[in-house]
Short mmCIF file of N, CA, C and O in Angstrom, two decimals:
data_model
loop_
_atom_site.label_atom_id
_atom_site.label_comp_id
_atom_site.label_asym_id
_atom_site.label_seq_id
_atom_site.Cartn_x
_atom_site.Cartn_y
_atom_site.Cartn_z
N VAL A 1404 -18.24 -12.88 3.36
CA VAL A 1404 -19.62 -13.04 2.97
C VAL A 1404 -19.86 -12.43 1.59
O VAL A 1404 -20.58 -12.99 0.78
N ALA A 1405 -19.28 -11.25 1.33
CA ALA A 1405 -19.49 -10.59 0.04
C ALA A 1405 -18.96 -11.45 -1.10
O ALA A 1405 -19.59 -11.54 -2.15
N ALA A 1406 -17.80 -12.08 -0.90
CA ALA A 1406 -17.24 -12.95 -1.94
C ALA A 1406 -18.14 -14.14 -2.19
O ALA A 1406 -18.31 -14.57 -3.34
N ALA A 1407 -18.72 -14.70 -1.15
CA ALA A 1407 -19.65 -15.83 -1.30
C ALA A 1407 -20.88 -15.39 -2.07
O ALA A 1407 -21.38 -16.13 -2.94
N CYS A 1408 -21.38 -14.20 -1.79
CA CYS A 1408 -22.54 -13.68 -2.52
C CYS A 1408 -22.22 -13.49 -4.00
O CYS A 1408 -23.04 -13.77 -4.86
N GLU A 1409 -21.01 -13.02 -4.26
CA GLU A 1409 -20.58 -12.85 -5.65
C GLU A 1409 -20.58 -14.20 -6.36
O GLU A 1409 -21.06 -14.33 -7.49
N LYS A 1410 -20.07 -15.22 -5.70
CA LYS A 1410 -20.03 -16.57 -6.30
C LYS A 1410 -21.43 -17.11 -6.56
O LYS A 1410 -21.63 -17.90 -7.47
N LEU A 1411 -22.38 -16.67 -5.76
CA LEU A 1411 -23.77 -17.10 -5.94
C LEU A 1411 -24.50 -16.29 -7.00
O LEU A 1411 -25.66 -16.54 -7.30
N GLY A 1412 -23.81 -15.28 -7.56
CA GLY A 1412 -24.40 -14.52 -8.66
C GLY A 1412 -24.74 -13.08 -8.38
O GLY A 1412 -25.32 -12.40 -9.24
N ALA A 1413 -24.41 -12.57 -7.21
CA ALA A 1413 -24.70 -11.15 -6.92
C ALA A 1413 -23.97 -10.27 -7.94
O ALA A 1413 -22.82 -10.52 -8.28
N GLY A 1414 -24.64 -9.24 -8.38
CA GLY A 1414 -24.06 -8.34 -9.37
C GLY A 1414 -23.44 -7.10 -8.78
O GLY A 1414 -22.71 -6.37 -9.45
N GLU A 1415 -23.74 -6.83 -7.52
CA GLU A 1415 -23.18 -5.69 -6.81
C GLU A 1415 -23.43 -5.88 -5.32
O GLU A 1415 -24.28 -6.68 -4.92
N VAL A 1416 -22.68 -5.13 -4.51
CA VAL A 1416 -22.84 -5.19 -3.06
C VAL A 1416 -23.18 -3.80 -2.56
O VAL A 1416 -22.44 -2.85 -2.83
N MET A 1417 -24.31 -3.67 -1.86
CA MET A 1417 -24.61 -2.42 -1.18
C MET A 1417 -24.14 -2.62 0.26
O MET A 1417 -24.72 -3.40 1.01
N LEU A 1418 -23.05 -1.96 0.60
CA LEU A 1418 -22.37 -2.20 1.87
C LEU A 1418 -22.81 -1.18 2.92
O LEU A 1418 -22.44 -0.01 2.88
N ASN A 1419 -23.61 -1.64 3.86
CA ASN A 1419 -24.15 -0.81 4.93
C ASN A 1419 -23.37 -1.09 6.20
O ASN A 1419 -23.36 -2.20 6.70
N CYS A 1420 -22.70 -0.08 6.71
CA CYS A 1420 -21.97 -0.21 7.96
C CYS A 1420 -22.87 0.25 9.10
O CYS A 1420 -23.05 1.45 9.31
N ILE A 1421 -23.43 -0.69 9.83
CA ILE A 1421 -24.40 -0.36 10.86
C ILE A 1421 -23.79 0.52 11.95
O ILE A 1421 -24.48 1.33 12.57
N ASP A 1422 -22.49 0.40 12.18
CA ASP A 1422 -21.83 1.23 13.20
C ASP A 1422 -21.80 2.70 12.81
O ASP A 1422 -21.75 3.57 13.69
N MET A 1423 -21.82 3.00 11.53
CA MET A 1423 -21.77 4.38 11.07
C MET A 1423 -23.16 4.92 10.73
O MET A 1423 -23.34 6.14 10.59
N ASP A 1424 -24.15 4.05 10.63
CA ASP A 1424 -25.49 4.44 10.23
C ASP A 1424 -26.05 5.51 11.17
O ASP A 1424 -26.07 5.34 12.39
N GLY A 1425 -26.47 6.62 10.59
CA GLY A 1425 -27.05 7.71 11.36
C GLY A 1425 -26.06 8.59 12.10
O GLY A 1425 -26.46 9.56 12.75
N GLN A 1426 -24.78 8.30 11.99
CA GLN A 1426 -23.77 9.06 12.73
C GLN A 1426 -23.37 10.37 12.04
O GLN A 1426 -22.87 11.29 12.69
N CYS A 1427 -23.53 10.44 10.73
CA CYS A 1427 -23.18 11.63 9.94
C CYS A 1427 -21.70 12.00 10.09
O CYS A 1427 -21.34 13.18 10.02
N LYS A 1428 -20.85 10.99 10.27
CA LYS A 1428 -19.41 11.23 10.44
C LYS A 1428 -18.60 10.72 9.26
O LYS A 1428 -17.38 10.70 9.30
N GLY A 1429 -19.27 10.27 8.22
CA GLY A 1429 -18.58 9.75 7.04
C GLY A 1429 -18.68 8.24 6.96
O GLY A 1429 -19.09 7.57 7.90
N TYR A 1430 -18.30 7.73 5.81
CA TYR A 1430 -18.34 6.29 5.55
C TYR A 1430 -17.16 5.59 6.23
O TYR A 1430 -16.14 6.21 6.50
N ASP A 1431 -17.30 4.31 6.47
CA ASP A 1431 -16.23 3.50 7.05
C ASP A 1431 -15.28 3.09 5.92
O ASP A 1431 -15.50 2.10 5.24
N HIS A 1432 -14.25 3.87 5.71
CA HIS A 1432 -13.33 3.65 4.59
C HIS A 1432 -12.62 2.30 4.68
O HIS A 1432 -12.44 1.63 3.66
N LEU A 1433 -12.21 1.90 5.86
CA LEU A 1433 -11.52 0.61 5.99
C LEU A 1433 -12.41 -0.54 5.56
O LEU A 1433 -11.96 -1.46 4.86
N LEU A 1434 -13.67 -0.49 5.95
CA LEU A 1434 -14.61 -1.54 5.54
C LEU A 1434 -14.84 -1.52 4.04
O LEU A 1434 -14.85 -2.57 3.39
N MET A 1435 -15.00 -0.33 3.48
CA MET A 1435 -15.23 -0.21 2.04
C MET A 1435 -14.06 -0.78 1.24
O MET A 1435 -14.24 -1.51 0.28
N VAL A 1436 -12.84 -0.45 1.67
CA VAL A 1436 -11.64 -0.95 0.99
C VAL A 1436 -11.55 -2.47 1.12
O VAL A 1436 -11.28 -3.17 0.15
N ALA A 1437 -11.80 -2.99 2.32
CA ALA A 1437 -11.69 -4.43 2.55
C ALA A 1437 -12.65 -5.22 1.68
O ALA A 1437 -12.26 -6.20 1.03
N VAL A 1438 -13.89 -4.79 1.62
CA VAL A 1438 -14.88 -5.53 0.84
C VAL A 1438 -14.65 -5.34 -0.65
O VAL A 1438 -14.67 -6.31 -1.42
N ALA A 1439 -14.41 -4.11 -1.08
CA ALA A 1439 -14.18 -3.86 -2.51
C ALA A 1439 -12.96 -4.62 -3.02
O ALA A 1439 -12.93 -5.06 -4.18
N SER A 1440 -11.97 -4.82 -2.17
CA SER A 1440 -10.77 -5.56 -2.56
C SER A 1440 -11.01 -7.06 -2.62
O SER A 1440 -10.26 -7.78 -3.27
N ALA A 1441 -12.06 -7.52 -1.95
CA ALA A 1441 -12.34 -8.95 -1.88
C ALA A 1441 -13.27 -9.44 -2.98
O ALA A 1441 -13.43 -10.65 -3.15
N VAL A 1442 -13.88 -8.51 -3.72
CA VAL A 1442 -14.84 -8.91 -4.76
C VAL A 1442 -14.49 -8.26 -6.09
O VAL A 1442 -13.75 -7.28 -6.13
N GLY A 1443 -15.05 -8.79 -7.14
CA GLY A 1443 -14.85 -8.23 -8.47
C GLY A 1443 -16.09 -7.54 -9.01
O GLY A 1443 -16.18 -7.26 -10.20
N ILE A 1444 -17.06 -7.30 -8.15
CA ILE A 1444 -18.30 -6.64 -8.55
C ILE A 1444 -18.35 -5.25 -7.89
O ILE A 1444 -17.65 -5.00 -6.92
N PRO A 1445 -19.17 -4.36 -8.42
CA PRO A 1445 -19.25 -3.02 -7.84
C PRO A 1445 -19.70 -3.04 -6.37
O PRO A 1445 -20.54 -3.85 -5.98
N VAL A 1446 -19.14 -2.12 -5.60
CA VAL A 1446 -19.52 -1.94 -4.20
C VAL A 1446 -20.10 -0.53 -4.05
O VAL A 1446 -19.52 0.45 -4.54
N ILE A 1447 -21.24 -0.45 -3.38
CA ILE A 1447 -21.92 0.81 -3.12
C ILE A 1447 -21.77 1.13 -1.64
O ILE A 1447 -22.20 0.34 -0.79
N ALA A 1448 -21.18 2.26 -1.32
CA ALA A 1448 -21.01 2.67 0.07
C ALA A 1448 -22.33 3.19 0.63
O ALA A 1448 -23.02 3.97 -0.01
N SER A 1449 -22.64 2.74 1.85
CA SER A 1449 -23.86 3.18 2.51
C SER A 1449 -23.57 3.38 3.99
O SER A 1449 -22.75 2.68 4.57
N SER A 1450 -24.26 4.31 4.57
CA SER A 1450 -24.25 4.59 6.01
C SER A 1450 -23.09 5.47 6.45
O SER A 1450 -21.93 5.11 6.30
N GLY A 1451 -23.45 6.64 6.97
CA GLY A 1451 -22.46 7.52 7.56
C GLY A 1451 -22.38 8.91 6.98
O GLY A 1451 -21.83 9.81 7.61
N ALA A 1452 -22.90 9.12 5.78
CA ALA A 1452 -22.77 10.44 5.15
C ALA A 1452 -23.57 11.48 5.92
O ALA A 1452 -24.70 11.23 6.34
N GLY A 1453 -22.97 12.65 6.08
CA GLY A 1453 -23.65 13.74 6.76
C GLY A 1453 -23.37 15.10 6.13
O GLY A 1453 -24.00 16.08 6.48
N LYS A 1454 -22.40 15.12 5.21
CA LYS A 1454 -22.07 16.37 4.52
C LYS A 1454 -21.46 16.03 3.17
O LYS A 1454 -21.00 14.91 2.94
N PRO A 1455 -21.43 17.00 2.25
CA PRO A 1455 -20.92 16.73 0.91
C PRO A 1455 -19.51 16.15 0.89
O PRO A 1455 -19.20 15.29 0.05
N GLU A 1456 -18.66 16.58 1.79
CA GLU A 1456 -17.28 16.11 1.83
C GLU A 1456 -17.19 14.59 1.99
O GLU A 1456 -16.24 13.96 1.52
N HIS A 1457 -18.17 13.99 2.64
CA HIS A 1457 -18.13 12.55 2.86
C HIS A 1457 -18.20 11.78 1.55
O HIS A 1457 -17.57 10.73 1.40
N PHE A 1458 -18.96 12.29 0.58
CA PHE A 1458 -19.03 11.64 -0.73
C PHE A 1458 -17.69 11.78 -1.45
O PHE A 1458 -17.15 10.81 -1.98
N THR A 1459 -17.17 12.98 -1.48
CA THR A 1459 -15.89 13.22 -2.13
C THR A 1459 -14.81 12.34 -1.52
O THR A 1459 -14.04 11.69 -2.24
N ASP A 1460 -14.77 12.26 -0.21
CA ASP A 1460 -13.77 11.46 0.49
C ASP A 1460 -13.87 9.98 0.16
O ASP A 1460 -12.86 9.32 -0.08
N VAL A 1461 -15.09 9.44 0.15
CA VAL A 1461 -15.21 8.00 -0.10
C VAL A 1461 -14.81 7.64 -1.54
O VAL A 1461 -14.22 6.60 -1.77
N PHE A 1462 -15.09 8.53 -2.48
CA PHE A 1462 -14.67 8.25 -3.87
C PHE A 1462 -13.17 8.44 -4.06
O PHE A 1462 -12.56 7.72 -4.84
N LYS A 1463 -12.57 9.38 -3.37
CA LYS A 1463 -11.14 9.61 -3.52
C LYS A 1463 -10.29 8.60 -2.76
O LYS A 1463 -9.15 8.35 -3.14
N ASN A 1464 -10.82 8.03 -1.68
CA ASN A 1464 -10.00 7.20 -0.79
C ASN A 1464 -10.37 5.73 -0.75
O ASN A 1464 -9.75 4.98 0.01
N THR A 1465 -11.35 5.32 -1.53
CA THR A 1465 -11.74 3.91 -1.59
C THR A 1465 -12.06 3.55 -3.03
O THR A 1465 -12.30 4.43 -3.85
N PRO A 1466 -12.12 2.26 -3.34
CA PRO A 1466 -12.46 1.85 -4.71
C PRO A 1466 -13.95 1.62 -4.94
O PRO A 1466 -14.33 0.90 -5.88
N VAL A 1467 -14.84 2.22 -4.13
CA VAL A 1467 -16.27 2.00 -4.33
C VAL A 1467 -16.71 2.59 -5.67
O VAL A 1467 -16.10 3.53 -6.18
N HIS A 1468 -17.78 2.04 -6.20
CA HIS A 1468 -18.31 2.50 -7.48
C HIS A 1468 -19.44 3.51 -7.33
O HIS A 1468 -19.78 4.23 -8.26
N ALA A 1469 -20.06 3.52 -6.15
CA ALA A 1469 -21.18 4.42 -5.89
C ALA A 1469 -21.29 4.64 -4.38
O ALA A 1469 -20.70 3.90 -3.60
N ALA A 1470 -22.04 5.66 -4.02
CA ALA A 1470 -22.29 5.94 -2.61
C ALA A 1470 -23.71 6.46 -2.48
O ALA A 1470 -24.21 7.12 -3.38
N LEU A 1471 -24.32 6.14 -1.36
CA LEU A 1471 -25.68 6.61 -1.15
C LEU A 1471 -25.83 7.20 0.23
O LEU A 1471 -25.01 6.98 1.12
N ALA A 1472 -26.89 7.96 0.39
CA ALA A 1472 -27.26 8.53 1.68
C ALA A 1472 -28.76 8.71 1.67
O ALA A 1472 -29.38 8.82 0.61
N ALA A 1473 -29.34 8.75 2.83
CA ALA A 1473 -30.78 8.95 2.92
C ALA A 1473 -31.12 10.04 3.92
O ALA A 1473 -31.69 11.06 3.57
N GLY A 1474 -30.73 9.83 5.18
CA GLY A 1474 -31.15 10.73 6.25
C GLY A 1474 -30.86 12.19 6.00
O GLY A 1474 -31.73 13.05 6.20
N MET A 1475 -29.64 12.50 5.56
CA MET A 1475 -29.29 13.91 5.38
C MET A 1475 -30.12 14.57 4.29
O MET A 1475 -30.38 15.77 4.35
N PHE A 1476 -30.58 13.77 3.32
CA PHE A 1476 -31.44 14.31 2.28
C PHE A 1476 -32.89 14.41 2.76
O PHE A 1476 -33.57 15.40 2.51
N HIS A 1477 -33.37 13.39 3.46
CA HIS A 1477 -34.74 13.42 3.98
C HIS A 1477 -34.95 14.56 4.97
O HIS A 1477 -36.01 15.18 4.99
N ARG A 1478 -33.94 14.80 5.78
CA ARG A 1478 -34.03 15.88 6.77
C ARG A 1478 -33.71 17.25 6.17
O ARG A 1478 -33.75 18.27 6.85
N LYS A 1479 -33.38 17.24 4.87
CA LYS A 1479 -33.06 18.47 4.14
C LYS A 1479 -31.89 19.24 4.75
O LYS A 1479 -31.82 20.47 4.71
N GLU A 1480 -30.94 18.50 5.32
CA GLU A 1480 -29.72 19.10 5.87
C GLU A 1480 -28.74 19.46 4.76
O GLU A 1480 -27.97 20.41 4.89
N VAL A 1481 -28.76 18.67 3.71
CA VAL A 1481 -27.87 18.85 2.57
C VAL A 1481 -28.67 18.55 1.31
O VAL A 1481 -29.45 17.60 1.28
N GLY A 1482 -28.46 19.34 0.28
CA GLY A 1482 -29.13 19.09 -0.99
C GLY A 1482 -28.27 18.23 -1.90
O GLY A 1482 -27.04 18.27 -1.83
N ILE A 1483 -28.90 17.46 -2.74
CA ILE A 1483 -28.17 16.62 -3.69
C ILE A 1483 -27.27 17.48 -4.57
O ILE A 1483 -26.13 17.11 -4.86
N ASP A 1484 -27.76 18.65 -4.96
CA ASP A 1484 -26.96 19.55 -5.78
C ASP A 1484 -25.69 20.00 -5.06
O ASP A 1484 -24.63 20.15 -5.68
N GLU A 1485 -25.75 20.16 -3.74
CA GLU A 1485 -24.56 20.54 -2.96
C GLU A 1485 -23.51 19.43 -3.01
O GLU A 1485 -22.32 19.71 -3.13
N VAL A 1486 -23.97 18.19 -2.92
CA VAL A 1486 -23.04 17.05 -2.97
C VAL A 1486 -22.38 16.99 -4.33
O VAL A 1486 -21.15 16.88 -4.44
N LYS A 1487 -23.17 17.09 -5.38
CA LYS A 1487 -22.63 17.01 -6.74
C LYS A 1487 -21.66 18.15 -7.02
O LYS A 1487 -20.61 17.95 -7.62
N THR A 1488 -22.00 19.36 -6.58
CA THR A 1488 -21.14 20.51 -6.80
C THR A 1488 -19.82 20.33 -6.06
O THR A 1488 -18.74 20.62 -6.61
N HIS A 1489 -19.87 19.85 -4.83
CA HIS A 1489 -18.65 19.63 -4.05
C HIS A 1489 -17.78 18.57 -4.72
O HIS A 1489 -16.56 18.75 -4.84
N MET A 1490 -18.40 17.49 -5.16
CA MET A 1490 -17.63 16.43 -5.83
C MET A 1490 -16.94 16.97 -7.08
O MET A 1490 -15.74 16.79 -7.26
N ALA A 1491 -17.71 17.64 -7.92
CA ALA A 1491 -17.16 18.16 -9.18
C ALA A 1491 -16.03 19.15 -8.92
O ALA A 1491 -15.01 19.14 -9.62
N ALA A 1492 -16.19 20.00 -7.92
CA ALA A 1492 -15.16 20.99 -7.59
C ALA A 1492 -13.88 20.35 -7.07
O ALA A 1492 -12.83 20.98 -7.08
N ASN A 1493 -14.00 19.10 -6.64
CA ASN A 1493 -12.84 18.39 -6.08
C ASN A 1493 -12.37 17.25 -6.97
O ASN A 1493 -11.71 16.32 -6.50
N GLY A 1494 -12.74 17.31 -8.24
CA GLY A 1494 -12.23 16.36 -9.21
C GLY A 1494 -12.91 15.00 -9.24
O GLY A 1494 -12.39 14.07 -9.84
N VAL A 1495 -14.07 14.89 -8.62
CA VAL A 1495 -14.83 13.64 -8.67
C VAL A 1495 -15.97 13.84 -9.67
O VAL A 1495 -16.78 14.76 -9.49
N PRO A 1496 -16.02 13.03 -10.72
CA PRO A 1496 -17.06 13.22 -11.74
C PRO A 1496 -18.48 13.16 -11.15
O PRO A 1496 -18.78 12.29 -10.34
N ALA A 1497 -19.30 14.11 -11.55
CA ALA A 1497 -20.69 14.16 -11.12
C ALA A 1497 -21.52 14.84 -12.21
O ALA A 1497 -21.04 15.80 -12.82
N ARG A 1498 -22.71 14.34 -12.43
CA ARG A 1498 -23.61 14.97 -13.40
C ARG A 1498 -24.31 16.13 -12.72
O ARG A 1498 -25.04 15.96 -11.76
N ILE A 1499 -24.08 17.32 -13.24
CA ILE A 1499 -24.71 18.52 -12.71
C ILE A 1499 -25.85 18.90 -13.65
O ILE A 1499 -25.63 19.18 -14.82
N CYS A 1500 -27.06 18.89 -13.13
CA CYS A 1500 -28.24 19.26 -13.92
C CYS A 1500 -28.53 20.73 -13.71
O CYS A 1500 -28.51 21.22 -12.59
N GLU A 1501 -28.79 21.41 -14.80
CA GLU A 1501 -29.09 22.84 -14.70
C GLU A 1501 -30.53 23.10 -14.98
O GLU A 1501 -31.20 22.44 -15.63
#
């Protein structure tokens, strides 16, 4: 489906794994790799993040271009600064605002 969307002119894919949504167990890496490998446009990982390590893991282990989360930030379980600091400390580029 993602490849068909690309052919129709999609400029990026926001990939939401409904099975991981709200689970806070991390992103579905196999799905991210499968879709990112099938298209030539950026893929954004969505659904599953629950701690800073999940962002670092998805960037280190998949070819996604971006990752998002909502629940953990809305519930104030994790701060955006914590995610960025963890990523930067583990070699994943992140803009740290002071």
